[in-house]
Amino acid sequence: MAVIVKVPEKNLWSEICKDFDSRRPPFRDDDEQSVRTEYVDFDPSKHNPVFYGKMHEKVLADADPVLDIDPATSHPACAGFAFTEKPPASPPPPPPDAPNKDKCSPREYLEHYIFPWLLPAIEDMLRQAKKEKCLERKRTKFNALDYLTETLYKKNPLHKDRENVTLEEIPFVKEWLKDHPRPPLPLSLIWTEDEATQIIQNYWRGFLVRKDPEVQELRQWQREWREETGGIQDKVSQFWDKKMPGWDTPTPNASEDQLNKEEGNAPITVKSPSQQT
């Protein structure tokens, strides 16, 4: 028996994304249809370096085409194939006139005022996430929302002086972080693989050095020496306290005005030792 279910309402965001994706040229990873691919995206595990990014077609011949291949000028894998240059990329169509912000529909507003800036920023964010290996690890230091915020703030067409602004320098981010401070990231997310490898190797080499019997003997002697001489300052203070009690008490230093008041404003005279005798 068939069950009638409720059909979900159409999502405007999903419809616009599908429409935007349909306008873009298809991406083809196979070597036979890699005419529009760029060489910077070459992956030796997925593409053939001989055919990648070139237009080619297999040509049927009666004779063996391998016999006509010169390894000094061509690759043996090109035997039986014809190659031609890639066609020039056609310029993109001019963008349509933007509608009025106050009178257009939500779909038109998104297509003309939001998506032209948001979608390139999302693509840039995905590329950066790939560099940070977010698709290979469960935990990374990369924050997609922070990256989008910083990218959109820098690329605001109304402000041309934001190229070197970081996320922490954005005014509204500063205000938010004052009320909602973030805990520091653990070192496992801050260190790169090379830094973590170097630190682990340093600790391991230090352990091997400290494990040496001669180094162990030296460290034992240093430990005993510190225990014997660790309270040398206290011992010196106790010695002088016994010999000269109050030796560390500061001598009062009264000013001349205070002494004159205490002595009834009588002048103080200092006599030489010969006069005192």
C-alpha positions as protocol buffer text, in pm:
chain_id: "A"
residue {
  index: 1
  type: MET
  ca { x: 0 y: 0 z: 0 }
}
residue {
  index: 2
  type: ALA
  ca { x: 138 y: 333 z: -105 }
}
residue {
  index: 3
  type: VAL
  ca { x: 197 y: 588 z: 167 }
}
residue {
  index: 4
  type: ILE
  ca { x: 137 y: 952 z: 88 }
}
residue {
  index: 5
  type: VAL
  ca { x: 403 y: 1166 z: 242 }
}
residue {
  index: 6
  type: LYS
  ca { x: 425 y: 1540 z: 267 }
}
residue {
  index: 7
  type: VAL
  ca { x: 633 y: 1694 z: -8 }
}
residue {
  index: 8
  type: PRO
  ca { x: 891 y: 1933 z: 142 }
}
residue {
  index: 9
  type: GLU
  ca { x: 876 y: 2291 z: 35 }
}
residue {
  index: 10
  type: LYS
  ca { x: 1132 y: 2412 z: -216 }
}
residue {
  index: 11
  type: ASN
  ca { x: 1435 y: 2579 z: -68 }
}
residue {
  index: 12
  type: LEU
  ca { x: 1530 y: 2905 z: -236 }
}
residue {
  index: 13
  type: TRP
  ca { x: 1896 y: 2856 z: -153 }
}
residue {
  index: 14
  type: SER
  ca { x: 1907 y: 2508 z: -307 }
}
residue {
  index: 15
  type: GLU
  ca { x: 1729 y: 2623 z: -623 }
}
residue {
  index: 16
  type: ILE
  ca { x: 1970 y: 2913 z: -673 }
}
residue {
  index: 17
  type: CYS
  ca { x: 2272 y: 2689 z: -613 }
}
residue {
  index: 18
  type: LYS
  ca { x: 2144 y: 2439 z: -871 }
}
residue {
  index: 19
  type: ASP
  ca { x: 2081 y: 2718 z: -1119 }
}
residue {
  index: 20
  type: PHE
  ca { x: 2426 y: 2864 z: -1061 }
}
residue {
  index: 21
  type: ASP
  ca { x: 2590 y: 2522 z: -1095 }
}
residue {
  index: 22
  type: SER
  ca { x: 2408 y: 2453 z: -1422 }
}
residue {
  index: 23
  type: ARG
  ca { x: 2556 y: 2768 z: -1576 }
}
residue {
  index: 24
  type: ARG
  ca { x: 2913 y: 2664 z: -1500 }
}
residue {
  index: 25
  type: PRO
  ca { x: 3112 y: 2441 z: -1739 }
}
residue {
  index: 26
  type: PRO
  ca { x: 3129 y: 2077 z: -1631 }
}
residue {
  index: 27
  type: PHE
  ca { x: 3444 y: 1955 z: -1462 }
}
residue {
  index: 28
  type: ARG
  ca { x: 3596 y: 1646 z: -1622 }
}
residue {
  index: 29
  type: ASP
  ca { x: 3879 y: 1461 z: -1456 }
}
residue {
  index: 30
  type: ASP
  ca { x: 3934 y: 1197 z: -1723 }
}
residue {
  index: 31
  type: ASP
  ca { x: 4226 y: 1237 z: -1962 }
}
residue {
  index: 32
  type: GLU
  ca { x: 4014 y: 1209 z: -2275 }
}
residue {
  index: 33
  type: GLN
  ca { x: 3807 y: 1515 z: -2190 }
}
residue {
  index: 34
  type: SER
  ca { x: 4066 y: 1730 z: -2011 }
}
residue {
  index: 35
  type: VAL
  ca { x: 4072 y: 2015 z: -2261 }
}
residue {
  index: 36
  type: ARG
  ca { x: 3956 y: 2281 z: -2017 }
}
residue {
  index: 37
  type: THR
  ca { x: 4171 y: 2166 z: -1727 }
}
residue {
  index: 38
  type: GLU
  ca { x: 4460 y: 2371 z: -1596 }
}
residue {
  index: 39
  type: TYR
  ca { x: 4810 y: 2236 z: -1546 }
}
residue {
  index: 40
  type: VAL
  ca { x: 4821 y: 2358 z: -1186 }
}
residue {
  index: 41
  type: ASP
  ca { x: 4555 y: 2097 z: -1101 }
}
residue {
  index: 42
  type: PHE
  ca { x: 4761 y: 1808 z: -1235 }
}
residue {
  index: 43
  type: ASP
  ca { x: 4765 y: 1502 z: -1012 }
}
residue {
  index: 44
  type: PRO
  ca { x: 4996 y: 1218 z: -1122 }
}
residue {
  index: 45
  type: SER
  ca { x: 4779 y: 964 z: -940 }
}
residue {
  index: 46
  type: LYS
  ca { x: 4474 y: 1058 z: -1149 }
}
residue {
  index: 47
  type: HIS
  ca { x: 4604 y: 1194 z: -1481 }
}
residue {
  index: 48
  type: ASN
  ca { x: 4835 y: 1081 z: -1755 }
}
residue {
  index: 49
  type: PRO
  ca { x: 5110 y: 1343 z: -1800 }
}
residue {
  index: 50
  type: VAL
  ca { x: 5129 y: 1273 z: -2172 }
}
residue {
  index: 51
  type: PHE
  ca { x: 4762 y: 1343 z: -2250 }
}
residue {
  index: 52
  type: TYR
  ca { x: 4671 y: 1583 z: -1970 }
}
residue {
  index: 53
  type: GLY
  ca { x: 4535 y: 1915 z: -2093 }
}
residue {
  index: 54
  type: LYS
  ca { x: 4566 y: 1828 z: -2463 }
}
residue {
  index: 55
  type: MET
  ca { x: 4315 y: 1754 z: -2736 }
}
residue {
  index: 56
  type: HIS
  ca { x: 4386 y: 1412 z: -2881 }
}
residue {
  index: 57
  type: GLU
  ca { x: 4214 y: 1145 z: -3083 }
}
residue {
  index: 58
  type: LYS
  ca { x: 4313 y: 789 z: -3163 }
}
residue {
  index: 59
  type: VAL
  ca { x: 4381 y: 736 z: -3534 }
}
residue {
  index: 60
  type: LEU
  ca { x: 4336 y: 394 z: -3690 }
}
residue {
  index: 61
  type: ALA
  ca { x: 4623 y: 287 z: -3916 }
}
residue {
  index: 62
  type: ASP
  ca { x: 4709 y: -27 z: -4108 }
}
residue {
  index: 63
  type: ALA
  ca { x: 5076 y: -24 z: -4013 }
}
residue {
  index: 64
  type: ASP
  ca { x: 5212 y: -33 z: -3663 }
}
residue {
  index: 65
  type: PRO
  ca { x: 5236 y: 333 z: -3547 }
}
residue {
  index: 66
  type: VAL
  ca { x: 5504 y: 248 z: -3291 }
}
residue {
  index: 67
  type: LEU
  ca { x: 5756 y: 202 z: -3572 }
}
residue {
  index: 68
  type: ASP
  ca { x: 5726 y: 570 z: -3671 }
}
residue {
  index: 69
  type: ILE
  ca { x: 5778 y: 703 z: -3316 }
}
residue {
  index: 70
  type: ASP
  ca { x: 6111 y: 869 z: -3242 }
}
residue {
  index: 71
  type: PRO
  ca { x: 6175 y: 851 z: -2863 }
}
residue {
  index: 72
  type: ALA
  ca { x: 6402 y: 1155 z: -2890 }
}
residue {
  index: 73
  type: THR
  ca { x: 6118 y: 1381 z: -3003 }
}
residue {
  index: 74
  type: SER
  ca { x: 5800 y: 1207 z: -2883 }
}
residue {
  index: 75
  type: HIS
  ca { x: 5672 y: 976 z: -2613 }
}
residue {
  index: 76
  type: PRO
  ca { x: 5594 y: 613 z: -2703 }
}
residue {
  index: 77
  type: ALA
  ca { x: 5249 y: 651 z: -2546 }
}
residue {
  index: 78
  type: CYS
  ca { x: 5160 y: 898 z: -2825 }
}
residue {
  index: 79
  type: ALA
  ca { x: 5175 y: 623 z: -3087 }
}
residue {
  index: 80
  type: GLY
  ca { x: 4847 y: 609 z: -3278 }
}
residue {
  index: 81
  type: PHE
  ca { x: 4716 y: 941 z: -3144 }
}
residue {
  index: 82
  type: ALA
  ca { x: 4673 y: 1278 z: -3313 }
}
residue {
  index: 83
  type: PHE
  ca { x: 4714 y: 1596 z: -3105 }
}
residue {
  index: 84
  type: THR
  ca { x: 4601 y: 1952 z: -3157 }
}
residue {
  index: 85
  type: GLU
  ca { x: 4622 y: 2274 z: -2957 }
}
residue {
  index: 86
  type: LYS
  ca { x: 4360 y: 2368 z: -2703 }
}
residue {
  index: 87
  type: PRO
  ca { x: 4102 y: 2617 z: -2831 }
}
residue {
  index: 88
  type: PRO
  ca { x: 4111 y: 2963 z: -2673 }
}
residue {
  index: 89
  type: ALA
  ca { x: 3875 y: 3011 z: -2384 }
}
residue {
  index: 90
  type: SER
  ca { x: 3562 y: 3201 z: -2479 }
}
residue {
  index: 91
  type: PRO
  ca { x: 3508 y: 3521 z: -2280 }
}
residue {
  index: 92
  type: PRO
  ca { x: 3234 y: 3505 z: -2018 }
}
residue {
  index: 93
  type: PRO
  ca { x: 2902 y: 3666 z: -2110 }
}
residue {
  index: 94
  type: PRO
  ca { x: 2851 y: 4019 z: -1981 }
}
residue {
  index: 95
  type: PRO
  ca { x: 2662 y: 4034 z: -1653 }
}
residue {
  index: 96
  type: PRO
  ca { x: 2299 y: 4147 z: -1674 }
}
residue {
  index: 97
  type: ASP
  ca { x: 2194 y: 4482 z: -1539 }
}
residue {
  index: 98
  type: ALA
  ca { x: 2143 y: 4479 z: -1166 }
}
residue {
  index: 99
  type: PRO
  ca { x: 1780 y: 4534 z: -1057 }
}
residue {
  index: 100
  type: ASN
  ca { x: 1670 y: 4789 z: -802 }
}
residue {
  index: 101
  type: LYS
  ca { x: 1759 y: 4678 z: -449 }
}
residue {
  index: 102
  type: ASP
  ca { x: 1437 y: 4808 z: -300 }
}
residue {
  index: 103
  type: LYS
  ca { x: 1199 y: 4662 z: -559 }
}
residue {
  index: 104
  type: CYS
  ca { x: 1356 y: 4334 z: -671 }
}
residue {
  index: 105
  type: SER
  ca { x: 1252 y: 3990 z: -547 }
}
residue {
  index: 106
  type: PRO
  ca { x: 1458 y: 3795 z: -289 }
}
residue {
  index: 107
  type: ARG
  ca { x: 1588 y: 3566 z: -562 }
}
residue {
  index: 108
  type: GLU
  ca { x: 1708 y: 3858 z: -777 }
}
residue {
  index: 109
  type: TYR
  ca { x: 1865 y: 4023 z: -475 }
}
residue {
  index: 110
  type: LEU
  ca { x: 2061 y: 3708 z: -392 }
}
residue {
  index: 111
  type: GLU
  ca { x: 2170 y: 3650 z: -751 }
}
residue {
  index: 112
  type: HIS
  ca { x: 2288 y: 4006 z: -817 }
}
residue {
  index: 113
  type: TYR
  ca { x: 2403 y: 4141 z: -481 }
}
residue {
  index: 114
  type: ILE
  ca { x: 2497 y: 3841 z: -262 }
}
residue {
  index: 115
  type: PHE
  ca { x: 2612 y: 3550 z: -476 }
}
residue {
  index: 116
  type: PRO
  ca { x: 2868 y: 3736 z: -692 }
}
residue {
  index: 117
  type: TRP
  ca { x: 3068 y: 3798 z: -372 }
}
residue {
  index: 118
  type: LEU
  ca { x: 2970 y: 3502 z: -154 }
}
residue {
  index: 119
  type: LEU
  ca { x: 3025 y: 3214 z: -398 }
}
residue {
  index: 120
  type: PRO
  ca { x: 3384 y: 3312 z: -498 }
}
residue {
  index: 121
  type: ALA
  ca { x: 3464 y: 3352 z: -129 }
}
residue {
  index: 122
  type: ILE
  ca { x: 3326 y: 3004 z: -60 }
}
residue {
  index: 123
  type: GLU
  ca { x: 3535 y: 2859 z: -343 }
}
residue {
  index: 124
  type: ASP
  ca { x: 3843 y: 3032 z: -204 }
}
residue {
  index: 125
  type: MET
  ca { x: 3758 y: 2895 z: 140 }
}
residue {
  index: 126
  type: LEU
  ca { x: 3732 y: 2540 z: 3 }
}
residue {
  index: 127
  type: ARG
  ca { x: 4072 y: 2571 z: -163 }
}
residue {
  index: 128
  type: GLN
  ca { x: 4225 y: 2690 z: 162 }
}
residue {
  index: 129
  type: ALA
  ca { x: 4052 y: 2408 z: 351 }
}
residue {
  index: 130
  type: LYS
  ca { x: 4213 y: 2162 z: 110 }
}
residue {
  index: 131
  type: LYS
  ca { x: 4555 y: 2314 z: 178 }
}
residue {
  index: 132
  type: GLU
  ca { x: 4493 y: 2287 z: 553 }
}
residue {
  index: 133
  type: LYS
  ca { x: 4404 y: 1918 z: 499 }
}
residue {
  index: 134
  type: CYS
  ca { x: 4057 y: 1961 z: 650 }
}
residue {
  index: 135
  type: LEU
  ca { x: 3927 y: 1678 z: 432 }
}
residue {
  index: 136
  type: GLU
  ca { x: 4195 y: 1440 z: 564 }
}
residue {
  index: 137
  type: ARG
  ca { x: 4182 y: 1511 z: 939 }
}
residue {
  index: 138
  type: LYS
  ca { x: 3910 y: 1524 z: 1198 }
}
residue {
  index: 139
  type: ARG
  ca { x: 4052 y: 1824 z: 1384 }
}
residue {
  index: 140
  type: THR
  ca { x: 4231 y: 2123 z: 1230 }
}
residue {
  index: 141
  type: LYS
  ca { x: 4295 y: 2483 z: 1329 }
}
residue {
  index: 142
  type: PHE
  ca { x: 4121 y: 2609 z: 1014 }
}
residue {
  index: 143
  type: ASN
  ca { x: 3792 y: 2791 z: 1084 }
}
residue {
  index: 144
  type: ALA
  ca { x: 3577 y: 2828 z: 773 }
}
residue {
  index: 145
  type: LEU
  ca { x: 3358 y: 3106 z: 916 }
}
residue {
  index: 146
  type: ASP
  ca { x: 3660 y: 3308 z: 1024 }
}
residue {
  index: 147
  type: TYR
  ca { x: 3813 y: 3271 z: 679 }
}
residue {
  index: 148
  type: LEU
  ca { x: 3492 y: 3381 z: 507 }
}
residue {
  index: 149
  type: THR
  ca { x: 3457 y: 3679 z: 739 }
}
residue {
  index: 150
  type: GLU
  ca { x: 3811 y: 3795 z: 675 }
}
residue {
  index: 151
  type: THR
  ca { x: 3786 y: 3738 z: 297 }
}
residue {
  index: 152
  type: LEU
  ca { x: 3458 y: 3925 z: 256 }
}
residue {
  index: 153
  type: TYR
  ca { x: 3583 y: 4211 z: 474 }
}
residue {
  index: 154
  type: LYS
  ca { x: 3900 y: 4247 z: 267 }
}
residue {
  index: 155
  type: LYS
  ca { x: 3725 y: 4228 z: -71 }
}
residue {
  index: 156
  type: ASN
  ca { x: 3455 y: 4482 z: 6 }
}
residue {
  index: 157
  type: PRO
  ca { x: 3439 y: 4697 z: -312 }
}
residue {
  index: 158
  type: LEU
  ca { x: 3355 y: 5009 z: -110 }
}
residue {
  index: 159
  type: HIS
  ca { x: 3685 y: 4994 z: 80 }
}
residue {
  index: 160
  type: LYS
  ca { x: 4021 y: 4960 z: -93 }
}
residue {
  index: 161
  type: ASP
  ca { x: 4252 y: 4980 z: 213 }
}
residue {
  index: 162
  type: ARG
  ca { x: 4172 y: 4645 z: 376 }
}
residue {
  index: 163
  type: GLU
  ca { x: 4415 y: 4414 z: 201 }
}
residue {
  index: 164
  type: ASN
  ca { x: 4643 y: 4365 z: 503 }
}
residue {
  index: 165
  type: VAL
  ca { x: 4372 y: 4357 z: 771 }
}
residue {
  index: 166
  type: THR
  ca { x: 4361 y: 4039 z: 980 }
}
residue {
  index: 167
  type: LEU
  ca { x: 4058 y: 3888 z: 1149 }
}
residue {
  index: 168
  type: GLU
  ca { x: 4154 y: 4016 z: 1496 }
}
residue {
  index: 169
  type: GLU
  ca { x: 4182 y: 4374 z: 1361 }
}
residue {
  index: 170
  type: ILE
  ca { x: 3825 y: 4392 z: 1226 }
}
residue {
  index: 171
  type: PRO
  ca { x: 3626 y: 4630 z: 1453 }
}
residue {
  index: 172
  type: PHE
  ca { x: 3314 y: 4418 z: 1501 }
}
residue {
  index: 173
  type: VAL
  ca { x: 3531 y: 4110 z: 1560 }
}
residue {
  index: 174
  type: LYS
  ca { x: 3716 y: 4297 z: 1836 }
}
residue {
  index: 175
  type: GLU
  ca { x: 3387 y: 4387 z: 2005 }
}
residue {
  index: 176
  type: TRP
  ca { x: 3265 y: 4028 z: 1983 }
}
residue {
  index: 177
  type: LEU
  ca { x: 3586 y: 3881 z: 2124 }
}
residue {
  index: 178
  type: LYS
  ca { x: 3574 y: 4119 z: 2422 }
}
residue {
  index: 179
  type: ASP
  ca { x: 3246 y: 3965 z: 2538 }
}
residue {
  index: 180
  type: HIS
  ca { x: 3314 y: 3615 z: 2405 }
}
residue {
  index: 181
  type: PRO
  ca { x: 3687 y: 3538 z: 2443 }
}
residue {
  index: 182
  type: ARG
  ca { x: 3808 y: 3222 z: 2278 }
}
residue {
  index: 183
  type: PRO
  ca { x: 4017 y: 2960 z: 2457 }
}
residue {
  index: 184
  type: PRO
  ca { x: 4369 y: 2915 z: 2319 }
}
residue {
  index: 185
  type: LEU
  ca { x: 4415 y: 2641 z: 2064 }
}
residue {
  index: 186
  type: PRO
  ca { x: 4609 y: 2331 z: 2173 }
}
residue {
  index: 187
  type: LEU
  ca { x: 4961 y: 2290 z: 2041 }
}
residue {
  index: 188
  type: SER
  ca { x: 4852 y: 1985 z: 1842 }
}
residue {
  index: 189
  type: LEU
  ca { x: 4652 y: 2219 z: 1617 }
}
residue {
  index: 190
  type: ILE
  ca { x: 4899 y: 2509 z: 1611 }
}
residue {
  index: 191
  type: TRP
  ca { x: 5211 y: 2315 z: 1517 }
}
residue {
  index: 192
  type: THR
  ca { x: 5263 y: 2202 z: 1161 }
}
residue {
  index: 193
  type: GLU
  ca { x: 5375 y: 1851 z: 1081 }
}
residue {
  index: 194
  type: ASP
  ca { x: 5736 y: 1965 z: 1034 }
}
residue {
  index: 195
  type: GLU
  ca { x: 5737 y: 2156 z: 1365 }
}
residue {
  index: 196
  type: ALA
  ca { x: 5582 y: 1866 z: 1556 }
}
residue {
  index: 197
  type: THR
  ca { x: 5830 y: 1624 z: 1399 }
}
residue {
  index: 198
  type: GLN
  ca { x: 6125 y: 1843 z: 1495 }
}
residue {
  index: 199
  type: ILE
  ca { x: 6005 y: 1884 z: 1855 }
}
residue {
  index: 200
  type: ILE
  ca { x: 5944 y: 1510 z: 1899 }
}
residue {
  index: 201
  type: GLN
  ca { x: 6287 y: 1432 z: 1755 }
}
residue {
  index: 202
  type: ASN
  ca { x: 6451 y: 1686 z: 1988 }
}
residue {
  index: 203
  type: TYR
  ca { x: 6285 y: 1531 z: 2292 }
}
residue {
  index: 204
  type: TRP
  ca { x: 6381 y: 1181 z: 2181 }
}
residue {
  index: 205
  type: ARG
  ca { x: 6744 y: 1279 z: 2121 }
}
residue {
  index: 206
  type: GLY
  ca { x: 6753 y: 1449 z: 2462 }
}
residue {
  index: 207
  type: PHE
  ca { x: 6617 y: 1131 z: 2622 }
}
residue {
  index: 208
  type: LEU
  ca { x: 6888 y: 924 z: 2456 }
}
residue {
  index: 209
  type: VAL
  ca { x: 7155 y: 1165 z: 2583 }
}
residue {
  index: 210
  type: ARG
  ca { x: 7017 y: 1171 z: 2938 }
}
residue {
  index: 211
  type: LYS
  ca { x: 6999 y: 791 z: 2932 }
}
residue {
  index: 212
  type: ASP
  ca { x: 7377 y: 762 z: 2891 }
}
residue {
  index: 213
  type: PRO
  ca { x: 7543 y: 628 z: 3212 }
}
residue {
  index: 214
  type: GLU
  ca { x: 7805 y: 904 z: 3221 }
}
residue {
  index: 215
  type: VAL
  ca { x: 7539 y: 1172 z: 3184 }
}
residue {
  index: 216
  type: GLN
  ca { x: 7335 y: 1002 z: 3457 }
}
residue {
  index: 217
  type: GLU
  ca { x: 7636 y: 1013 z: 3690 }
}
residue {
  index: 218
  type: LEU
  ca { x: 7692 y: 1382 z: 3614 }
}
residue {
  index: 219
  type: ARG
  ca { x: 7328 y: 1467 z: 3678 }
}
residue {
  index: 220
  type: GLN
  ca { x: 7337 y: 1276 z: 4008 }
}
residue {
  index: 221
  type: TRP
  ca { x: 7641 y: 1476 z: 4118 }
}
residue {
  index: 222
  type: GLN
  ca { x: 7470 y: 1803 z: 4018 }
}
residue {
  index: 223
  type: ARG
  ca { x: 7162 y: 1706 z: 4216 }
}
residue {
  index: 224
  type: GLU
  ca { x: 7365 y: 1635 z: 4531 }
}
residue {
  index: 225
  type: TRP
  ca { x: 7561 y: 1958 z: 4488 }
}
residue {
  index: 226
  type: ARG
  ca { x: 7242 y: 2161 z: 4462 }
}
residue {
  index: 227
  type: GLU
  ca { x: 7109 y: 1998 z: 4779 }
}
residue {
  index: 228
  type: GLU
  ca { x: 7426 y: 2086 z: 4969 }
}
residue {
  index: 229
  type: THR
  ca { x: 7462 y: 2441 z: 4843 }
}
residue {
  index: 230
  type: GLY
  ca { x: 7096 y: 2516 z: 4778 }
}
residue {
  index: 231
  type: GLY
  ca { x: 7051 y: 2713 z: 5108 }
}
residue {
  index: 232
  type: ILE
  ca { x: 7384 y: 2896 z: 5105 }
}
residue {
  index: 233
  type: GLN
  ca { x: 7218 y: 3237 z: 5133 }
}
residue {
  index: 234
  type: ASP
  ca { x: 7015 y: 3128 z: 5434 }
}
residue {
  index: 235
  type: LYS
  ca { x: 7327 y: 2988 z: 5598 }
}
residue {
  index: 236
  type: VAL
  ca { x: 7515 y: 3315 z: 5547 }
}
residue {
  index: 237
  type: SER
  ca { x: 7224 y: 3514 z: 5692 }
}
residue {
  index: 238
  type: GLN
  ca { x: 7204 y: 3286 z: 5997 }
}
residue {
  index: 239
  type: PHE
  ca { x: 7581 y: 3320 z: 6053 }
}
residue {
  index: 240
  type: TRP
  ca { x: 7570 y: 3700 z: 6057 }
}
residue {
  index: 241
  type: ASP
  ca { x: 7258 y: 3703 z: 6272 }
}
residue {
  index: 242
  type: LYS
  ca { x: 7453 y: 3516 z: 6540 }
}
residue {
  index: 243
  type: LYS
  ca { x: 7769 y: 3725 z: 6509 }
}
residue {
  index: 244
  type: MET
  ca { x: 7608 y: 4066 z: 6458 }
}
residue {
  index: 245
  type: PRO
  ca { x: 7240 y: 4081 z: 6557 }
}
residue {
  index: 246
  type: GLY
  ca { x: 7055 y: 4344 z: 6362 }
}
residue {
  index: 247
  type: TRP
  ca { x: 7325 y: 4376 z: 6099 }
}
residue {
  index: 248
  type: ASP
  ca { x: 7070 y: 4380 z: 5821 }
}
residue {
  index: 249
  type: THR
  ca { x: 6847 y: 4644 z: 5986 }
}
residue {
  index: 250
  type: PRO
  ca { x: 6856 y: 4964 z: 5779 }
}
residue {
  index: 251
  type: THR
  ca { x: 7003 y: 5269 z: 5959 }
}
residue {
  index: 252
  type: PRO
  ca { x: 6748 y: 5549 z: 5999 }
}
residue {
  index: 253
  type: ASN
  ca { x: 6830 y: 5846 z: 5786 }
}
residue {
  index: 254
  type: ALA
  ca { x: 6673 y: 6158 z: 5931 }
}
residue {
  index: 255
  type: SER
  ca { x: 6675 y: 6484 z: 5745 }
}
residue {
  index: 256
  type: GLU
  ca { x: 6821 y: 6804 z: 5889 }
}
residue {
  index: 257
  type: ASP
  ca { x: 6478 y: 6964 z: 5926 }
}
residue {
  index: 258
  type: GLN
  ca { x: 6348 y: 6673 z: 6135 }
}
residue {
  index: 259
  type: LEU
  ca { x: 6653 y: 6682 z: 6362 }
}
residue {
  index: 260
  type: ASN
  ca { x: 6619 y: 7058 z: 6412 }
}
residue {
  index: 261
  type: LYS
  ca { x: 6255 y: 7016 z: 6519 }
}
residue {
  index: 262
  type: GLU
  ca { x: 6341 y: 6739 z: 6763 }
}
residue {
  index: 263
  type: GLU
  ca { x: 6632 y: 6938 z: 6921 }
}
residue {
  index: 264
  type: GLY
  ca { x: 6441 y: 7263 z: 6948 }
}
residue {
  index: 265
  type: ASN
  ca { x: 6582 y: 7404 z: 6628 }
}
residue {
  index: 266
  type: ALA
  ca { x: 6932 y: 7382 z: 6776 }
}
residue {
  index: 267
  type: PRO
  ca { x: 7201 y: 7366 z: 6513 }
}
residue {
  index: 268
  type: ILE
  ca { x: 7398 y: 7048 z: 6485 }
}
residue {
  index: 269
  type: THR
  ca { x: 7773 y: 7078 z: 6486 }
}
residue {
  index: 270
  type: VAL
  ca { x: 8013 y: 6804 z: 6392 }
}
residue {
  index: 271
  type: LYS
  ca { x: 8351 y: 6801 z: 6569 }
}
residue {
  index: 272
  type: SER
  ca { x: 8663 y: 6638 z: 6449 }
}
residue {
  index: 273
  type: PRO
  ca { x: 8804 y: 6344 z: 6649 }
}
residue {
  index: 274
  type: SER
  ca { x: 9098 y: 6560 z: 6774 }
}
residue {
  index: 275
  type: GLN
  ca { x: 8861 y: 6823 z: 6919 }
}
residue {
  index: 276
  type: GLN
  ca { x: 8645 y: 6559 z: 7086 }
}
residue {
  index: 277
  type: THR
  ca { x: 8944 y: 6425 z: 7282 }
}
